[in-house]
Short mmCIF file of C-alpha atoms and ligand atoms in Angstrom, two decimals:
data_model
loop_
_atom_site.label_atom_id
_atom_site.label_comp_id
_atom_site.label_asym_id
_atom_site.label_seq_id
_atom_site.Cartn_x
_atom_site.Cartn_y
_atom_site.Cartn_z
CA UNK A 1 12.14 -9.64 -38.93
CA UNK A 2 9.67 -12.16 -40.25
CA UNK A 3 10.37 -14.79 -42.86
CA UNK A 4 7.42 -15.74 -44.97
CA UNK A 5 6.84 -16.36 -48.64
CA UNK A 6 4.89 -13.19 -49.25
CA UNK A 7 7.58 -10.59 -48.71
CA UNK A 8 11.06 -11.29 -50.05
CA UNK A 9 13.73 -10.89 -47.38
CA UNK A 10 16.99 -9.11 -47.84
CA UNK A 11 19.32 -12.06 -47.17
CA UNK A 12 22.42 -10.89 -45.27
CA UNK A 13 25.76 -12.49 -46.12
CA UNK A 14 27.68 -12.90 -42.85
CA UNK A 15 31.27 -13.91 -42.16
CA UNK A 16 32.32 -16.33 -39.43
CA UNK A 17 33.59 -13.50 -37.20
CA UNK A 18 32.45 -13.38 -33.59
CA UNK A 19 30.27 -10.31 -34.27
CA UNK A 20 28.57 -11.94 -37.24
CA UNK A 21 27.92 -15.17 -35.34
CA UNK A 22 26.32 -13.04 -32.60
CA UNK A 23 24.12 -11.37 -35.24
CA UNK A 24 23.09 -14.77 -36.61
CA UNK A 25 22.38 -16.09 -33.10
CA UNK A 26 20.07 -13.12 -32.47
CA UNK A 27 18.19 -13.85 -35.71
CA UNK A 28 17.68 -17.42 -34.48
CA UNK A 29 16.56 -16.32 -31.01
CA UNK A 30 14.09 -13.93 -32.71
CA UNK A 31 12.55 -16.80 -34.68
CA UNK A 32 14.31 -16.27 -38.05
CA UNK A 33 16.29 -18.54 -40.37
CA UNK A 34 20.06 -18.67 -40.96
CA UNK A 35 22.16 -20.66 -43.46
CA UNK A 36 24.77 -22.36 -41.26
CA UNK A 37 27.98 -24.12 -42.31
CA UNK A 38 28.61 -27.60 -40.89
CA UNK A 39 31.30 -30.18 -41.71
CA UNK A 40 28.79 -32.19 -43.80
CA UNK A 41 26.62 -29.73 -45.77
CA UNK A 42 25.14 -26.28 -45.04
CA UNK A 43 22.07 -26.37 -42.81
CA UNK A 44 19.02 -24.12 -42.64
CA UNK A 45 18.96 -23.23 -38.95
CA UNK A 46 16.06 -22.23 -36.70
CA UNK A 47 15.32 -22.40 -32.96
CA UNK A 48 14.34 -26.06 -32.52
CA UNK A 49 12.14 -25.27 -29.52
CA UNK A 50 10.08 -22.66 -31.40
CA UNK A 51 7.49 -24.45 -33.56
CA UNK A 52 6.62 -21.27 -35.43
CA UNK A 53 10.26 -20.67 -36.41
CA UNK A 54 10.63 -24.32 -37.45
CA UNK A 55 7.56 -24.13 -39.68
CA UNK A 56 9.29 -21.36 -41.66
CA UNK A 57 12.02 -23.86 -42.61
CA UNK A 58 9.43 -26.01 -44.37
CA UNK A 59 8.08 -22.98 -46.28
CA UNK A 60 11.52 -21.70 -47.29
CA UNK A 61 12.62 -25.12 -48.61
CA UNK A 62 9.29 -26.25 -50.01
CA UNK A 63 9.75 -29.32 -47.79
CA UNK A 64 6.92 -31.83 -47.26
CA UNK A 65 5.54 -31.49 -43.71
CA UNK A 66 5.97 -35.21 -42.94
CA UNK A 67 9.78 -35.09 -43.18
CA UNK A 68 11.28 -34.55 -39.69
CA UNK A 69 14.33 -32.39 -38.91
CA UNK A 70 17.63 -33.03 -37.13
CA UNK A 71 18.17 -31.14 -33.85
CA UNK A 72 21.74 -29.84 -33.49
CA UNK A 73 23.32 -29.29 -30.08
CA UNK A 74 26.83 -28.19 -29.09
CA UNK A 75 27.63 -31.14 -26.80
CA UNK A 76 26.33 -34.49 -25.61
CA UNK A 77 25.46 -32.84 -22.27
CA UNK A 78 23.03 -30.50 -24.07
CA UNK A 79 20.69 -33.47 -24.67
CA UNK A 80 20.04 -33.66 -20.94
CA UNK A 81 20.30 -29.93 -20.34
CA UNK A 82 17.47 -29.26 -22.82
CA UNK A 83 15.66 -32.46 -21.93
CA UNK A 84 15.35 -33.51 -25.58
CA UNK A 85 14.77 -37.26 -25.16
CA UNK A 86 12.87 -39.63 -22.86
CA UNK A 87 15.97 -41.61 -22.00
CA UNK A 88 19.49 -41.68 -23.40
CA UNK A 89 20.19 -45.25 -24.57
CA UNK A 90 23.52 -46.80 -23.47
CA UNK A 91 24.50 -47.24 -27.13
CA UNK A 92 24.01 -43.51 -27.73
CA UNK A 93 26.60 -42.80 -25.03
CA UNK A 94 29.05 -45.19 -26.69
CA UNK A 95 28.53 -43.65 -30.13
CA UNK A 96 28.71 -40.10 -28.79
CA UNK A 97 31.97 -40.84 -27.00
CA UNK A 98 33.52 -42.07 -30.23
CA UNK A 99 32.01 -39.97 -33.02
CA UNK A 100 30.75 -36.69 -31.57
CA UNK A 101 31.28 -33.97 -32.43
CA UNK A 102 31.01 -35.20 -36.02
CA UNK A 103 28.90 -36.37 -38.97
CA UNK A 104 26.62 -38.76 -37.06
CA UNK A 105 22.93 -38.31 -36.24
CA UNK A 106 21.30 -40.50 -33.57
CA UNK A 107 17.55 -41.09 -33.39
CA UNK A 108 16.05 -41.59 -29.94
CA UNK A 109 12.62 -41.46 -28.32
CA UNK A 110 11.66 -37.80 -28.04
CA UNK A 111 10.48 -35.87 -24.99
CA UNK A 112 7.43 -33.61 -25.01
CA UNK A 113 9.63 -30.55 -25.40
CA UNK A 114 10.22 -31.30 -29.09
CA UNK A 115 7.66 -29.39 -31.17
CA UNK A 116 5.52 -31.45 -33.57
CA UNK A 117 6.98 -29.41 -36.45
CA UNK A 118 10.45 -30.89 -35.73
CA UNK A 119 9.43 -34.54 -35.35
CA UNK A 120 6.73 -34.39 -38.04
CA UNK A 121 4.37 -36.44 -35.92
CA UNK A 122 6.86 -39.25 -35.07
CA UNK A 123 7.61 -40.16 -31.44
CA UNK A 124 11.36 -39.89 -32.05
CA UNK A 125 13.89 -37.12 -32.51
CA UNK A 126 17.16 -37.04 -34.49
CA UNK A 127 20.09 -35.41 -32.66
CA UNK A 128 23.55 -34.40 -33.89
CA UNK A 129 26.57 -32.57 -32.48
CA UNK A 130 28.34 -31.00 -35.48
CA UNK A 131 32.12 -30.56 -35.38
CA UNK A 132 32.26 -27.40 -37.49
CA UNK A 133 33.49 -24.59 -35.25
CA UNK A 134 31.07 -22.03 -36.66
CA UNK A 135 28.07 -24.33 -36.15
CA UNK A 136 29.19 -25.08 -32.58
CA UNK A 137 29.64 -21.36 -31.79
CA UNK A 138 26.29 -20.47 -33.33
CA UNK A 139 24.46 -23.10 -31.26
CA UNK A 140 26.20 -21.94 -28.07
CA UNK A 141 25.56 -18.27 -28.83
CA UNK A 142 21.88 -18.89 -29.72
CA UNK A 143 21.49 -20.65 -26.35
CA UNK A 144 18.99 -23.09 -27.81
CA UNK A 145 19.09 -26.35 -29.80
CA UNK A 146 19.01 -25.70 -33.56
CA UNK A 147 16.78 -27.55 -36.01
CA UNK A 148 18.45 -27.71 -39.41
CA UNK A 149 17.80 -29.64 -42.59
CA UNK A 150 20.19 -29.23 -45.51
CA UNK A 151 19.85 -25.65 -46.81
CA UNK A 152 18.78 -26.52 -50.38
CA UNK A 153 15.40 -26.17 -52.03
CA UNK A 154 13.63 -29.46 -51.48
CA UNK A 155 14.68 -31.95 -54.18
CA UNK A 156 17.87 -30.23 -55.29
CA UNK A 157 21.43 -31.24 -54.30
CA UNK A 158 22.50 -30.33 -50.77
CA UNK A 159 24.63 -27.17 -50.56
CA UNK A 160 28.32 -27.45 -49.75
CA UNK A 161 29.22 -23.75 -50.13
CA UNK A 162 27.60 -20.49 -48.99
CA UNK A 163 27.11 -19.63 -52.68
CA UNK A 164 25.01 -22.78 -53.16
CA UNK A 165 22.83 -21.69 -50.23
CA UNK A 166 22.52 -18.19 -51.65
CA UNK A 167 21.49 -19.56 -55.06
CA UNK A 168 18.63 -21.55 -53.49
CA UNK A 169 17.63 -19.38 -50.52
CA UNK A 170 18.25 -15.76 -51.46
CA UNK A 171 15.30 -13.63 -50.27
CA UNK A 172 13.76 -16.62 -48.43
CA UNK A 173 15.89 -16.44 -45.27
CA UNK A 174 17.37 -13.72 -43.06
CA UNK A 175 21.08 -14.55 -43.33
CA UNK A 176 23.80 -16.95 -44.47
CA UNK A 177 27.08 -17.43 -42.64
CA UNK A 178 29.96 -18.13 -45.02
CA UNK A 179 32.13 -20.75 -43.34
CA UNK A 180 33.89 -21.95 -46.49
CA UNK A 181 33.48 -25.30 -48.25
CA UNK A 182 32.08 -28.18 -46.20
CA UNK A 183 34.82 -30.74 -45.61
CA UNK A 184 32.79 -33.99 -45.77
CA UNK A 185 30.40 -32.94 -48.54
CA UNK A 186 27.57 -35.45 -47.94
CA UNK A 187 25.07 -35.32 -45.09
CA UNK A 188 25.56 -37.04 -41.75
CA UNK A 189 25.08 -40.75 -41.14
CA UNK A 190 21.65 -41.37 -39.57
CA UNK A 191 21.29 -44.30 -37.15
CA UNK A 192 18.20 -45.09 -35.13
CA UNK A 193 18.41 -46.49 -31.60
CA UNK A 194 14.66 -46.27 -31.14
CA UNK A 195 13.98 -49.80 -32.39
CA UNK A 196 15.04 -53.21 -31.13
CA UNK A 197 18.36 -53.20 -32.98
CA UNK A 198 20.49 -50.29 -34.14
CA UNK A 199 19.65 -49.56 -37.77
CA UNK A 200 21.38 -47.42 -40.37
CA UNK A 201 18.83 -45.17 -42.09
CA UNK A 202 21.19 -42.98 -44.11
CA UNK A 203 24.90 -43.59 -44.80
CA UNK A 204 27.28 -40.63 -44.38
CA UNK A 205 30.60 -39.48 -43.00
CA UNK A 206 30.72 -42.10 -40.23
CA UNK A 207 30.78 -45.39 -42.09
CA UNK A 208 28.68 -48.52 -41.56
CA UNK A 209 31.95 -50.39 -40.93
CA UNK A 210 32.82 -47.94 -38.12
CA UNK A 211 29.35 -48.27 -36.57
CA UNK A 212 29.56 -52.07 -36.66
CA UNK A 213 33.02 -52.11 -35.14
CA UNK A 214 31.73 -49.93 -32.29
CA UNK A 215 28.27 -51.46 -31.66
CA UNK A 216 28.48 -54.94 -33.11
CA UNK A 217 25.34 -55.68 -35.08
CA UNK A 218 23.88 -52.74 -37.04
CA UNK A 219 21.13 -53.40 -39.56
CA UNK A 220 20.95 -51.52 -42.81
CA UNK A 221 17.56 -50.16 -43.79
CA UNK A 222 16.32 -51.33 -47.22
CA UNK A 223 15.88 -47.73 -48.36
CA UNK A 224 19.67 -47.17 -48.23
CA UNK A 225 20.22 -49.12 -51.45
CA UNK A 226 16.77 -49.67 -52.91
CA UNK A 227 13.80 -47.71 -54.07
CA UNK A 228 10.93 -47.85 -51.63
CA UNK A 229 8.02 -49.96 -52.85
CA UNK A 230 4.77 -48.16 -53.65
CA UNK A 231 2.80 -47.60 -50.42
CA UNK A 232 5.64 -48.69 -48.06
CA UNK A 233 6.38 -46.54 -44.99
CA UNK A 234 9.89 -45.12 -44.84
CA UNK A 235 11.75 -45.48 -41.51
CA UNK A 236 13.42 -42.21 -42.47
CA UNK A 237 10.84 -40.16 -44.38
CA UNK A 238 13.53 -38.21 -46.28
CA UNK A 239 14.60 -41.39 -48.07
CA UNK A 240 11.31 -41.72 -49.90
CA UNK A 241 11.54 -38.46 -51.80
CA UNK A 242 13.31 -38.03 -55.10
CA UNK A 243 16.40 -36.24 -54.01
CA UNK A 244 19.45 -34.44 -55.29
CA UNK A 245 18.12 -34.69 -58.81
CA UNK A 246 19.58 -32.40 -61.45
CA UNK A 247 17.32 -31.48 -64.37
CA UNK A 248 19.30 -33.69 -66.75
CA UNK A 249 18.76 -37.45 -66.80
CA UNK A 250 21.47 -39.23 -64.78
CA UNK A 251 22.31 -42.87 -65.58
CA UNK A 252 24.76 -44.88 -63.48
CA UNK A 253 27.08 -47.21 -65.39
CA UNK A 254 28.43 -50.13 -63.43
CA UNK A 255 31.60 -51.78 -64.68
CA UNK A 256 35.31 -51.32 -65.37
CA UNK A 257 37.02 -48.23 -66.72
CA UNK A 258 37.46 -49.32 -70.37
CA UNK A 259 33.83 -50.49 -70.69
CA UNK A 260 32.67 -47.15 -69.26
CA UNK A 261 34.84 -45.12 -71.63
CA UNK A 262 33.75 -47.11 -74.69
CA UNK A 263 30.07 -46.90 -73.75
CA UNK A 264 30.17 -43.16 -73.11
CA UNK A 265 32.36 -42.26 -76.11
CA UNK A 266 30.02 -44.06 -78.49
CA UNK A 267 27.18 -41.86 -77.23
CA UNK A 268 28.91 -38.50 -76.82
CA UNK A 269 27.45 -35.31 -78.19
CA UNK A 270 26.94 -31.74 -77.00
CA UNK A 271 24.06 -32.80 -74.79
CA UNK A 272 26.02 -35.49 -72.95
CA UNK A 273 28.30 -35.26 -69.92
CA UNK A 274 30.29 -37.78 -67.92
CA UNK A 275 30.36 -37.74 -64.11
CA UNK A 276 33.56 -39.67 -63.74
CA UNK A 277 36.83 -40.33 -61.94
CA UNK A 278 39.87 -38.14 -62.45
CA UNK A 279 41.63 -40.99 -64.31
CA UNK A 280 38.86 -41.07 -66.99
CA UNK A 281 38.91 -37.36 -67.88
CA UNK A 282 41.58 -37.45 -70.61
CA UNK A 283 40.03 -40.45 -72.34
CA UNK A 284 36.47 -39.16 -72.65
CA UNK A 285 35.23 -37.24 -75.67
CA UNK A 286 32.37 -35.34 -73.99
CA UNK A 287 32.16 -32.79 -71.20
CA UNK A 288 33.55 -34.28 -68.00
CA UNK A 289 32.72 -33.61 -64.35
CA UNK A 290 35.28 -35.30 -62.16
CA UNK A 291 34.43 -36.49 -58.65
CA UNK A 292 38.12 -37.13 -57.90
CA UNK A 293 40.30 -40.24 -58.06
CA UNK A 294 38.71 -43.71 -58.34
CA UNK A 295 40.24 -44.75 -55.01
CA UNK A 296 39.73 -41.38 -53.32
CA UNK A 297 36.28 -41.84 -51.78
CA UNK A 298 36.67 -38.79 -49.54
CA UNK A 299 37.09 -36.62 -52.60
CA UNK A 300 34.08 -38.29 -54.28
CA UNK A 301 31.92 -37.41 -51.25
CA UNK A 302 33.40 -33.93 -51.06
CA UNK A 303 32.70 -33.11 -54.71
CA UNK A 304 29.52 -35.00 -55.59
CA UNK A 305 26.93 -32.31 -54.79
CA UNK A 306 28.97 -29.51 -56.34
CA UNK A 307 29.23 -31.53 -59.57
CA UNK A 308 25.49 -32.30 -59.53
CA UNK A 309 24.84 -28.56 -59.23
CA UNK A 310 27.29 -27.96 -62.08
CA UNK A 311 25.11 -30.15 -64.31
CA UNK A 312 22.19 -27.81 -63.69
CA UNK A 313 24.32 -24.79 -64.59
CA UNK A 314 24.83 -26.08 -68.14
CA UNK A 315 21.55 -26.06 -70.05
CA UNK A 316 23.00 -28.12 -72.89
CA UNK A 317 23.41 -31.19 -70.72
CA UNK A 318 20.49 -33.56 -71.12
CA UNK A 319 22.09 -36.90 -70.21
CA UNK A 320 24.80 -37.64 -67.64
CA UNK A 321 26.65 -40.96 -67.55
CA UNK A 322 27.97 -41.50 -64.02
CA UNK A 323 30.64 -43.98 -62.87
CA UNK A 324 29.27 -46.32 -60.24
CA UNK A 325 30.97 -45.73 -56.86
CA UNK A 326 32.33 -48.58 -54.80
CA UNK A 327 30.09 -49.00 -51.74
CA UNK A 328 32.75 -49.56 -49.07
CA UNK A 329 33.42 -46.89 -46.44
CA UNK A 330 32.06 -43.46 -47.31
CA UNK A 331 31.49 -44.83 -50.84
CA UNK A 332 28.15 -46.18 -49.55
CA UNK A 333 27.01 -42.58 -48.92
CA UNK A 334 28.17 -41.49 -52.39
CA UNK A 335 26.33 -44.42 -53.99
CA UNK A 336 23.18 -43.78 -51.90
CA UNK A 337 23.03 -40.12 -53.08
CA UNK A 338 23.91 -40.91 -56.68
CA UNK A 339 21.26 -43.62 -57.16
CA UNK A 340 18.66 -41.10 -55.98
CA UNK A 341 19.98 -38.48 -58.41
CA UNK A 342 19.69 -41.18 -61.08
CA UNK A 343 16.14 -42.16 -60.08
CA UNK A 344 17.62 -45.67 -59.44
CA UNK A 345 18.62 -46.12 -63.10
CA UNK A 346 21.72 -48.35 -63.17
CA UNK A 347 23.09 -50.12 -66.27
CA UNK A 348 25.44 -53.06 -65.66
CA UNK A 349 28.04 -52.83 -68.44
CA UNK A 350 29.28 -56.34 -67.71
CA UNK A 351 25.87 -57.69 -68.70
CA UNK A 352 25.35 -55.96 -72.05
O1 TXA B 401 24.54 -33.56 -42.21
C1 TXA B 401 23.34 -33.41 -41.96
O2 TXA B 401 22.67 -34.27 -41.38
C2 TXA B 401 22.71 -32.07 -42.40
C3 TXA B 401 23.38 -30.97 -41.59
C4 TXA B 401 22.76 -29.63 -41.81
O3 TXA B 401 23.40 -31.31 -40.24
N1 TXA B 401 21.29 -32.12 -42.21
C5 TXA B 401 20.47 -32.86 -42.99
O4 TXA B 401 19.13 -32.74 -42.69
O5 TXA B 401 20.88 -33.57 -43.88
P1 TXA B 401 17.98 -33.22 -43.68
O6 TXA B 401 16.73 -32.73 -43.09
O7 TXA B 401 18.29 -32.77 -45.06
O8 TXA B 401 18.02 -34.77 -43.58
C6 TXA B 401 17.61 -35.39 -42.37
C7 TXA B 401 17.22 -36.82 -42.62
C8 TXA B 401 15.95 -36.93 -43.43
O9 TXA B 401 16.08 -38.03 -44.31
C9 TXA B 401 14.89 -37.20 -42.37
O10 TXA B 401 13.79 -37.91 -42.86
C10 TXA B 401 15.67 -37.99 -41.34
O11 TXA B 401 16.97 -37.44 -41.35
N2 TXA B 401 15.11 -37.85 -39.99
C11 TXA B 401 15.07 -36.76 -39.19
N3 TXA B 401 14.43 -37.03 -38.03
C12 TXA B 401 14.07 -38.33 -38.08
C13 TXA B 401 13.36 -39.20 -37.21
N4 TXA B 401 12.91 -38.79 -36.04
N5 TXA B 401 13.15 -40.48 -37.62
C14 TXA B 401 13.61 -40.91 -38.82
N6 TXA B 401 14.29 -40.14 -39.70
C15 TXA B 401 14.51 -38.86 -39.34
MG1 MG B 402 18.32 -32.77 -47.11
#
């Protein structure tokens, strides 16, 4: 089985049974690609130690070659077993003890075993131990570390169901394992330990507050909240690309509930939708896409990408007015994804 862009593949839909995980593991060992459920989002899995297999990920996603991939292993011990890094920093041990398996990715100095396709020319490698049982079994069964970016076409919202993966990747990859909906719903937190001080590159399921309570000082990269300036180098290359963007124009509205409702209702028509909190739904006069309760940040993270995909499913929607998430806890991850979907367009309702 070969995956390339010339001949469409017959993408197999697999269950999370033992037999199907064995089938998927064989595809990976043979150099193919598999859609893999994790607790954050679905990943597009390939043998991380096989540069040729990894290069197929970039083709299938249409991903720029300078955007490195996360290497997934089934336990902290695998890092040494496969000799993935030059040296395991003390802080990595502390973080691993507390947050692995789970939605945290740690960047360390890479060893020579990591193919250039994975690290995209950097001298570091990103490592994660996912907690999803199917992902853990697949990695163990494949008997190799697994490189996996989110399993969406480059630029579109990350997939949180097997159906999302199928919609983007059908005929581009060998198989997809259906492991149900992803529980977290946004991608893992990315922290680098390769610099002088620990630095948050991408917020996710493990919060900045948690990282700071465990490590003390943790810097936050500028790209988490702001658009990168023209010509600047991104610490995490993925942060520089326009991401998660639906075809409609998304605008974030910052301010209280009544101001939001008044602003949106005065602009409602058949081409407008509101990406809002559950409490707003009844009061809005246009199509609503609820991310969950205003205080329920877990639900907001869980539903965000599905709602962004929903926008694309309705051709009438040309403008989406989104509530601005609170940036505490996992809200920082929701805000970080949403401002990218909005191309950094935020209107402060308190100032108009
Ligand atoms: O939750 C997740 O992390 C999911 C699941 C499948 O594990 N994966 C995921 O991968 O989100 P991806 O490729 O969509 O995002 C990885 C991010 C990108 O922004 C990339 O630039 C960054 O991590 N990254 C990977 N390796 C890096 C490195 N060595 N240095 C800096 N940033 C790195
Ligand atoms: Mg991604």
